[in-house]
Every structure is written in structure tokens, then in C-alpha cells.
Coordinates of C-alpha atoms in Angstrom, one line a residue:
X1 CA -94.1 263.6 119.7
X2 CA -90.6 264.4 118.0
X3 CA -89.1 261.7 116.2
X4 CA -85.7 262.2 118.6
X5 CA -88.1 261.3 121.8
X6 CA -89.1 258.1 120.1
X7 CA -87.7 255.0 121.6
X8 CA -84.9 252.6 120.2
X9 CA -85.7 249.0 119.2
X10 CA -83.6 246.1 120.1
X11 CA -84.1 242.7 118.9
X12 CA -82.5 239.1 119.5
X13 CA -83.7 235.9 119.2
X14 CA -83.7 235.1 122.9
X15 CA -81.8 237.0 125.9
X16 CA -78.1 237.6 124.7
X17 CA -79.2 241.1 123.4
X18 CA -79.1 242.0 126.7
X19 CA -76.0 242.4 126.6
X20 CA -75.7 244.9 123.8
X21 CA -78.7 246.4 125.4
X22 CA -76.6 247.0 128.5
X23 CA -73.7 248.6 126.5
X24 CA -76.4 250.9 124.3
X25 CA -77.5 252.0 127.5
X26 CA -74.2 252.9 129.0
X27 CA -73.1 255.0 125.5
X28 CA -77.1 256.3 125.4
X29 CA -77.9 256.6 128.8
X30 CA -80.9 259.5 128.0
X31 CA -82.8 257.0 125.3
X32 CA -85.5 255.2 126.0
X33 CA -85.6 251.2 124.8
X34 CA -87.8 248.3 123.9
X35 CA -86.3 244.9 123.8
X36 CA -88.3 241.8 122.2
X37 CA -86.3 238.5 122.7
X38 CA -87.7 235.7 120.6
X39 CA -87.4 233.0 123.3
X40 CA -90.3 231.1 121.8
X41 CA -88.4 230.6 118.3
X42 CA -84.7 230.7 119.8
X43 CA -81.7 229.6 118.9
X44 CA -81.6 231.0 115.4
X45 CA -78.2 229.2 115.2
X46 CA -79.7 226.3 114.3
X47 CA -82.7 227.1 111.8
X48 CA -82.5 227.9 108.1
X49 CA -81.4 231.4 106.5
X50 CA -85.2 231.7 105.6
X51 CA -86.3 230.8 108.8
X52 CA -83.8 233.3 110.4
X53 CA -85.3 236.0 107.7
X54 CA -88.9 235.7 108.3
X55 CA -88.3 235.5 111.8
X56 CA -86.8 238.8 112.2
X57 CA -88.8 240.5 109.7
X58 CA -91.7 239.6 112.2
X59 CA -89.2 240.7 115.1
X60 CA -88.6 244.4 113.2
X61 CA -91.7 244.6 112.3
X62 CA -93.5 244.3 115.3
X63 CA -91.1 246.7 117.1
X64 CA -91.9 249.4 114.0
X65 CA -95.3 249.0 115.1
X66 CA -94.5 249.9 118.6
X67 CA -93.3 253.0 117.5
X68 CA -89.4 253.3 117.3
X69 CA -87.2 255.6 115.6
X70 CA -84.6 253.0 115.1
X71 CA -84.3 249.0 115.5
X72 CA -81.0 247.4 116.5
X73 CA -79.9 244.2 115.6
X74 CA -78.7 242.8 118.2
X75 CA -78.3 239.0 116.9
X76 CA -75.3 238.0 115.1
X77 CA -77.3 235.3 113.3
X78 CA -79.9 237.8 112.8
X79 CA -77.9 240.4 111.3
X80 CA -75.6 238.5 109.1
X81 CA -78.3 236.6 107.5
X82 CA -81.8 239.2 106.8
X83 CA -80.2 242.8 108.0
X84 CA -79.6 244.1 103.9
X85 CA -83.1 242.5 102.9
X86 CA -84.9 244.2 106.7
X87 CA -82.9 247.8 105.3
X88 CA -84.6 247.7 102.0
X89 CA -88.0 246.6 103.5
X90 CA -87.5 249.5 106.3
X91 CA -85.5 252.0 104.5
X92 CA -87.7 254.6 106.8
X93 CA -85.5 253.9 110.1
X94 CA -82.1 252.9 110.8
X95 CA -81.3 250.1 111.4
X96 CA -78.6 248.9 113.3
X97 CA -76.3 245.1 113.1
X98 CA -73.8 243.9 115.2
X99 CA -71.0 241.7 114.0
X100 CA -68.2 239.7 115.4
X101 CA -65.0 241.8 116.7
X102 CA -62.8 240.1 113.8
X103 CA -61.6 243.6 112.9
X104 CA -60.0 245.0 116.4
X105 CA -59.1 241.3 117.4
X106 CA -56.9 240.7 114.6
X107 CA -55.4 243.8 115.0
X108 CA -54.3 243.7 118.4
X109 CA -52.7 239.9 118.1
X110 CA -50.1 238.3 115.8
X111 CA -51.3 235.0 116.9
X112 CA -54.2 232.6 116.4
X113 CA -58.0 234.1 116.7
X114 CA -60.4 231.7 117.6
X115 CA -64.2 232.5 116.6
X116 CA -66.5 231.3 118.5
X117 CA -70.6 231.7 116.9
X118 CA -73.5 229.7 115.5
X119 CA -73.9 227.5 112.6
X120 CA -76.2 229.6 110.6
X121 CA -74.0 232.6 110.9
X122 CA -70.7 231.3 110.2
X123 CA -72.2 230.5 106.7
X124 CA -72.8 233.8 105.7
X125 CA -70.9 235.8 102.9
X126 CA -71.3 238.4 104.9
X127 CA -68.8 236.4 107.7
X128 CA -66.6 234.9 105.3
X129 CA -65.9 238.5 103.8
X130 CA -65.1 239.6 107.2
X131 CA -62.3 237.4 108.1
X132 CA -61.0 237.0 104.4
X133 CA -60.4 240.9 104.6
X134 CA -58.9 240.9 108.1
X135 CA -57.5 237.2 109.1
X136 CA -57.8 234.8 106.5
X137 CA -54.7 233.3 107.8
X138 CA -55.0 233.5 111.1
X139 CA -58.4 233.4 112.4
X140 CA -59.6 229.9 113.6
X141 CA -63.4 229.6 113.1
X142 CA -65.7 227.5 115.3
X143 CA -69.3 226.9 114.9
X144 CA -71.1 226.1 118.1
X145 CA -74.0 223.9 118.3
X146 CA -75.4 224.4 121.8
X147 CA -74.2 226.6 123.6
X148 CA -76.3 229.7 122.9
X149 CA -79.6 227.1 123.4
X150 CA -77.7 225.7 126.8
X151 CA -77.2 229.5 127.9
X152 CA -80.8 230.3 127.3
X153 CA -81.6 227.2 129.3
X154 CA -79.7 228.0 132.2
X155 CA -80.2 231.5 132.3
X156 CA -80.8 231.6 136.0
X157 CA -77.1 230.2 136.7
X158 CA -74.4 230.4 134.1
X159 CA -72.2 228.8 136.3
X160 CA -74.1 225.5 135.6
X161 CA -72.4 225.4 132.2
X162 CA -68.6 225.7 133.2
X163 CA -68.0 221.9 132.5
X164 CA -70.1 221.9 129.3
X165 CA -67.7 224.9 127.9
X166 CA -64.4 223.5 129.0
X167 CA -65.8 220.3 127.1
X168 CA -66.6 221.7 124.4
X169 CA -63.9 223.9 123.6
X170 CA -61.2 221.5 124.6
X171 CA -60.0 221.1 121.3
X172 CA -58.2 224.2 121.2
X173 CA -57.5 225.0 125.0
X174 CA -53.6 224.0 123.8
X175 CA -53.8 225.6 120.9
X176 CA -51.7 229.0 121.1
X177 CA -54.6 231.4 121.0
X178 CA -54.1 234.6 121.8
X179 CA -57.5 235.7 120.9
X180 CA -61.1 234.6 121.1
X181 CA -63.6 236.8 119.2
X182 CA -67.2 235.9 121.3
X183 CA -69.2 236.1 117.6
X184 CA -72.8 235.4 119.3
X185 CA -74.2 238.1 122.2
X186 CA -75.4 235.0 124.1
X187 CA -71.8 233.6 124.9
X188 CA -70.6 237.2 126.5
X189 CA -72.9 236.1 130.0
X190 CA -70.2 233.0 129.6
X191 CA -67.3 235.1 129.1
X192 CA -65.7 234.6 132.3
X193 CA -65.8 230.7 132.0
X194 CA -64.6 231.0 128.5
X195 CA -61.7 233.4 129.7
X196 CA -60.9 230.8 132.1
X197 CA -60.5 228.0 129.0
X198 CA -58.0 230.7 127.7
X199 CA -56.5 232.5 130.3
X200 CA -53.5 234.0 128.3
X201 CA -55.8 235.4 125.7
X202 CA -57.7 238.6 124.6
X203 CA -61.6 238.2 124.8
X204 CA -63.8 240.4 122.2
X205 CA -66.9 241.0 121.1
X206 CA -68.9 243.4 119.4
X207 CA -71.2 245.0 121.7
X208 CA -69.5 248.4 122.6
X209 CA -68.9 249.2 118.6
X210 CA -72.7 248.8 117.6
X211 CA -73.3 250.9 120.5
X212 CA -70.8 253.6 119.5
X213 CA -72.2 253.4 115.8
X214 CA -75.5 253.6 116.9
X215 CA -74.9 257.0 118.6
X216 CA -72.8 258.3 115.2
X217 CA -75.8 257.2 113.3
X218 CA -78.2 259.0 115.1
X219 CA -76.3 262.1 115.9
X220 CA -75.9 262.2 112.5
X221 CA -79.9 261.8 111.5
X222 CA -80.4 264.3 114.3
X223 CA -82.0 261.8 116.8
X224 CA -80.1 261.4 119.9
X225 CA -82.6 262.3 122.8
X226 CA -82.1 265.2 124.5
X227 CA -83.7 264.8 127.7
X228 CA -82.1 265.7 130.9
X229 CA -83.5 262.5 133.0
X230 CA -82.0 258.4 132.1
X231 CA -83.9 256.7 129.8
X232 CA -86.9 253.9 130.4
X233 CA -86.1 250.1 129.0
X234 CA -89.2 247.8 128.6
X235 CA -89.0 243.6 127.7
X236 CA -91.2 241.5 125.6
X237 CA -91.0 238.5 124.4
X238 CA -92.5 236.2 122.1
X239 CA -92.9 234.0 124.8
X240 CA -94.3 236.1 127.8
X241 CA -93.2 234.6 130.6
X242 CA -89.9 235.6 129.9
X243 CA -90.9 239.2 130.2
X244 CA -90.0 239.2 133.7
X245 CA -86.9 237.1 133.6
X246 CA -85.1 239.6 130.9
X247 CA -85.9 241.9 133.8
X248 CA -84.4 240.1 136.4
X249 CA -81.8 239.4 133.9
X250 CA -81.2 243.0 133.5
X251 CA -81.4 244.0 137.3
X252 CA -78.1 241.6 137.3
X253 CA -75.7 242.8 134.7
X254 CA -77.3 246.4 135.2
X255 CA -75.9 248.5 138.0

């Protein structure tokens, strides 16, 4: 088989790739996909940087040996904290990272940008260079705790969690934002309760640009698949049994 008609690799630590899956398959609608959620060993929020590394070397690894022709990163955590050391281990595919929307969402406000993402990945240099290059002075940041473990939890119903989120982001529900940068893929199947915390300001995240970049990147490599017919998608999981819920998952937000 070509290397082009091989399928793309996307990995998170539990079900909020599915979300960037969703918007790789609406930019790549011909590819073929593999998602692996690490359920078992989610959040990564909360672990250490060498946790989070070996974790996702495992994740990348077992996805190379499935065959891809490229892995995505589709964990903020993920990519902030292992993605240069997984590109010199893998320098044989591309691989792909995702990153908070600090870029587009301090362009498009004069105001406060709130932040919203893990622990583990609001310590990374590779974070703090982000907002000291774009927003230094006006981007609010905001580690989370719980929330992307509470989402995983509730994945069934989302709507469970409105009173947790309006809780929990109380502290700045006054506070003049006029944009809130959704830095972990988990909180974008909360989005709408968290647009309803801030109703007056812009929502981003970073799914659509990895998308976009992963099409450049592989149009460029000459590997965009060229089949006529829409792509296949398969789950795994390190915990099986949520093999078939990221389906059902994916019947949802995939129409």
C-alpha cells in the first residue's frame, strides 16, 4: 500500500480528541483515522511531565505500530510537554500538536483573554513562550483542576456539569473578558456552558488550525489521500470499554 492511503493517528489522553478528530475530519474528509484515548491513564493534567512523556511515547508508539503515516497530537498536555522529544524519537512521520488559540484570540480583542487549561500544561516553556510573545499583558491564565477529569466522568451528559463550571469559574464571570481561549480539547464539549459564564465574549480554541496545518503538512510531503469515497475512523482505548462510547460519542457531535 502507498504511503498517502495509510491512515492518520490521533491521540489524547481520554475523549477530548474527539473533538479535533471531528474538525480533521471535516478539513480531510477522504483520510482514513485511528483514534486511541488513554481513558485508563487520563487526566494528564494532573500527572508529572515524565509521566505525561512516557505516556504518550507509549500512545505514539503503539499507533506507529498500527501503521500510520502520521500521528496527531491531539492533547494540549500532551503536546506541550513530550511533542519535541516524540519528533526526535519519530523523525520518520509527522507529527502533528495542537496548542491553545492565544495567537488569533489576542488578535481579535483589545481586552482581557482568559485561558482556561490543565496544570501540567500551563507550566510548560513551551506555554509561557506563547502568551509572552502574544499577550503577556493581557492574557489571564487559569489552571483547572477538574474539569477535564469531571468531563470524562460525565461524558454521557455534559449538562450535568453546568453548576460545577459556573462555580468554578466565578472568579472572573465579572471580570471584563472579552475572550476565553478553551486551552484543553476536553473543555470544547463544555463550550456552550462556558459561553454562557461569558456571554459577551469570544470563545477559541485550537482545533480547526491543527486541522488546517495538518492538511499543509501533508500536501506538502505528498500524502493527502486521494480517494474518491469519505474516509473510515476507528476508536481504541487503553481502557476497552470505552471503545464503544468514543463511538457513540462520535455518532453525537458527527453529522
Amino acid at each position: 500500500m502507498r504511503k498517502k492511503y495509510l491512515p492518520i493517528g490521533v491521540f489524547d489522553s481520554g475523549a477530548g480528541g474527539i473533538t479535533v478528530l471531528k474538525a480533521c475530519v471535516d478539513v480531510l474528509p477522504n483520510e482514513n483515522f485511528i483514534y486511541y484515548g488513554d481513558t485508563k491513564n487520563s487526566p494528564y493534567g494532573n500527572l508529572s511531565d515524565q509521566e505525561i512523556t512516557e505516556l504518550t511515547f507509549y500512545a505514539a508508539d503503539k499507533l506507529v505500530s498500527m501503521g500510520v503515516k502520521s500521528v496527531v497530537i491531539a492533547c494540549n498536555t500532551a503536546t506541550a510537554a513530550a511533542i519535541n522529544a516524540l519528533r526526535a524519537k519519530h523523525n520518520e512521520i509527522r507529527i502533528i500538536g495542537i496548542e491553545p488559540a492565544i495567537k488569533p484570540a489576542c488578535l481579535a480583542v483589545d481586552g482581557k483573554v482568559l485561558v482556561l487549561l490543565t496544570q501540567a500544561a500551563s507550566r510548560q516553556a513551551k506555554f509561557r513562550d506563547l502568551v509572552e510573545k502574544y499577550g503577556l499583558e493581557k492574557v489571564i491564565v487559569y489552571p483547572l483542576q477538574d474539569l477535564a477529569q469531571k468531563i470524562e466522568q460525565n461524558i454521557q451528559d455534559f449538562s450535568k456539569l453546568k453548576p460545577y463550571i459556573f462555580d468554578v469559574l466565578k472568579p472572573y464571570q465579572n471580570g471584563d473578558i472579552e475572550a476565553v481561549v478553551l486551552g484543553c480539547t476536553h473543555y470544547i464539549f463544555v463550550k456552550d456552558i462556558i459561553a454562557q459564564v461569558f456571554p459577551d465574549a469570544l470563545l477559541f480554541d485550537g482545533n480547526v488550525g491543527l486541522a488546517k496545518n495538518l492538511k499543509n503538512v501533508l500536501s506538502k510531503s505528498d500524502l493527502l489521500n486521494d480517494q474518491n469515497q469519505k474516509g473510515f475512523v476507528e476508536f481504541y482505548s487503553s481502557d476497552p470499554k470505552y471503545q464503544i462510547i468514543y463511538q457513540e460519542l462520535w455518532d453525537k457531535i458527527h453529522k
